[in-house]
Amino acid sequence: MRVPLSWLAEYVELVPGTTPEDVHAALVKVGLEEEDVHTFELEGPIVVGEVLEFVEEPQSNGKTIRWCQVDVGEANGGVRGIVCGARNFFPGDQVVVTLPGAVLPGPFPIAARKTYGHVSDGMIASARELGLGDDHDGILRLSTLGIDAPVGSDAIALLGLDDAAIEINVTPDRGYAFSIRGVAREYAHATGAVFRDPVELTPATDASADGFPVVIDDRAPIRGKVASSAFATRIVRGVDASRPTPAWMIARLKLAGIRSLSVLVDITNYVMLELGQPIHGYDLDTLRGGIVVRRAEPGEPFTTLDGKQRTLHAEDIVVTDDRGPIGLAGVMGGAETEMSDTTQNVLIEAAHWDPVSIARTARRHKLPSEAAKRYERGIDPTIGAVAVARVAQLMVDLAGGTADAGGSLIQTTTDREAIDLPDGFVSRVIGVEYTNDEVHDALAEIGGVLTRVEGGYSVVPPAWRPDLTGREELAEEVARLVGYHRIPSVLPVAPPGRGLTRSQRLRRQTADALAAAGSVEVLSFPFATDDENRTFGSVDGEPVASVRLANALDQSTPFLRRSLLPGLIAAAKRNRSRGLLDLDLFEIGLVFLPEPGHVYGTAELPAGDAKPGDETLAALDAGIPPQPRHLGVLLVGDRVAKQPGVAAEPYGVADALDAARRVALATGAELEIVQGSHHALHPGRTAELRVGGRPVGFAGELLPALAEADDLPRVVAVVELDLDAIIAAADPAVEASSIGTLPAATQDLSLVVGAEVPAAEVAAAVREGAGELLEHLELVDDYRGQGVTEGSKSLTFALRFRAADRTLTAAEASAAKLAGASLAGERTGAVIRD
């Protein structure tokens, strides 16, 4: 919300010399966040001039310029010669002249300069150059604004261009601050300045029996809320729509962020900003019969002011006459009844609409308007009659109309329910001791009506504060108005036993372990295509069940992901396109694995203004598909960069397996790696990862065709693990192994087995057969070549033996080694290599 200071000063006392920064500082005290300061960014001398005469001079480039003699007053040098390219002014016209030394928005400094064979001693300005509007077709003639001022007078003050506006951020619960009235009240709260309510300064319209006929006929209210609880009208006849909008109003609207259109439209916008009550004006002569407010018929067509025909929804509220819809209530009016340059008689409307209906309509039709922004946050339902009276008053003063004596008024709003506020409640909630007098004065200051009852107060919130619905909100108001400085800055102490859960702690340890090893964590959108889900969310590539979003952010990815790999691949592709070629990425996130044939999301959503019960929450939970937390890793490029004397070492499946082992180590799980297959991974370079005998993921290298399709190198190593399953299966009591103090005995063991036998099976057999003396086993060589029978391979293991109570002899170590070799021979057919 932008608030011009001159406008704010009409309704709250501003001490002379108050700057925009002072106003911002005051409003911050009551919780309104500062955003910016807006000015016209002008510096004088900018004065009123009178065109005495001009000579039109055709130029060689095809243009015709005017060499003008302009009187800017004796104090400003008298008559000055100025070159101007515009052709919409005449001798005798008063114009705005920017003299040398002036600065226009941009910044654009003005100086005397030679052009088209003359020295132009200044510039005649257009409205756009002054920041007053977008009109750049010609220079600004003051007569079009109804201004006749002394030659040489200050044009900046004359046009209201010396004003400034502060901009504040208005949160959704404080819609009353979308008005000068609301901000002025908040400034008064912050500073103690006297507040003059503009509603009390304008007499409300008297409703009469012969007022304009209006009927509210809502047969399908949303959540029991009728479309309109208040509807006020007033008629102004004989207006002159061609009259200029006063300069002061144009300047204020411009600072407030609204473009001047015409005097009638400008007046309705002005009152909306002033009171917070959106206004709509109809050309009375185009209406057919009275007004009926109803819900739209499904599929009913309607053409809005922007010229677009829209198909209406059954929830939309429409204002109709005998021909059908003439306005999309609270959002935008209709093209057939809009006020135009030929309008002579105006019907003014100020209504209070159901906020939920307006919010849904604005989003459904993608029509975010200033009116909808206020209605959906809640406006004062009691000021409609005042608002139409204020508009009528301005139309009489500025457009020469005559207002009818009365108007129509439908007012069905009920009184606000009282809120019980026990003594001491505010102090308990805020954590600060407040006296009863402080509580009473703060709530009375915002307009609440307080009645003393046994043990506390009964508080009726003001009509303009629909956000005050309970005692907690009242407590917040007391804290806000008494002052946030009363609340001490104390760091909370976590209660014992309420730290991270085991799962949270292990997930954090996993992420820390991967990051410490050089991996970079990424976050990707949880959306995918059907093809991506089938490719990476299914081991065999068969079609799988996926959750389709009813309102996807991107229609190209309408499904929830079944795998983290599509997001990692997209991140790798994006980074490589920007020159980052060596990547080690990981992500921890949810995947969505619906059960085939099960329909999700069928539970009825609870109302937004009511707390859902246990049954409702259970039904919503049942409508959510299983969402396990997975961990994905992608490695592409070089693990070791090429350096002088060092060859590059690319990432491969071994690095993917190392990442999986790192996860197992961080969680305390025993990881088992076996030969596996996945239709998206390279055959022979794919491992199935198990914990406790149960598959928990896979690791391997992408098929080269898939990598090439995403502009990645042929070798892309990936890992995907069900992190929740790993944590659940991991031993919760992980014990650190002791460090042996006695000497170790090391030996190598080379076994020849069939090429198809997994090395892990051989290693497992050797480990089991060697017994408890074997401390460590590691595969150090896989040889296939001369000296080894075709179809076989030689596996060499480095073994380390140690006893806890004695120094082992070579014979004991050899016996353990041979026992391991013997068991490996029984299970896999391995023989010791000669």
Short mmCIF file of N, CA and C in Angstrom, two decimals, residues 12 179-180 498 558 566 701:
data_model
loop_
_atom_site.label_atom_id
_atom_site.label_comp_id
_atom_site.label_asym_id
_atom_site.label_seq_id
_atom_site.Cartn_x
_atom_site.Cartn_y
_atom_site.Cartn_z
N VAL A 12 -4.74 12.50 10.04
CA VAL A 12 -3.96 12.34 11.26
C VAL A 12 -2.93 13.46 11.29
N SER A 179 -5.93 1.22 3.06
CA SER A 179 -6.69 2.47 2.94
C SER A 179 -5.95 3.55 3.69
N ILE A 180 -6.16 4.79 3.28
CA ILE A 180 -5.60 5.92 4.00
C ILE A 180 -6.20 5.96 5.40
N ARG A 498 13.44 -33.59 23.86
CA ARG A 498 12.66 -33.16 22.70
C ARG A 498 13.56 -32.66 21.57
N PRO A 558 3.16 -33.31 -14.98
CA PRO A 558 1.92 -33.31 -14.18
C PRO A 558 1.87 -34.39 -13.09
N PRO A 566 15.34 -38.31 -11.95
CA PRO A 566 15.04 -37.28 -12.97
C PRO A 566 15.44 -35.88 -12.54
N GLU A 701 25.55 -47.42 -13.57
CA GLU A 701 25.78 -46.39 -14.57
C GLU A 701 24.60 -46.34 -15.52
#
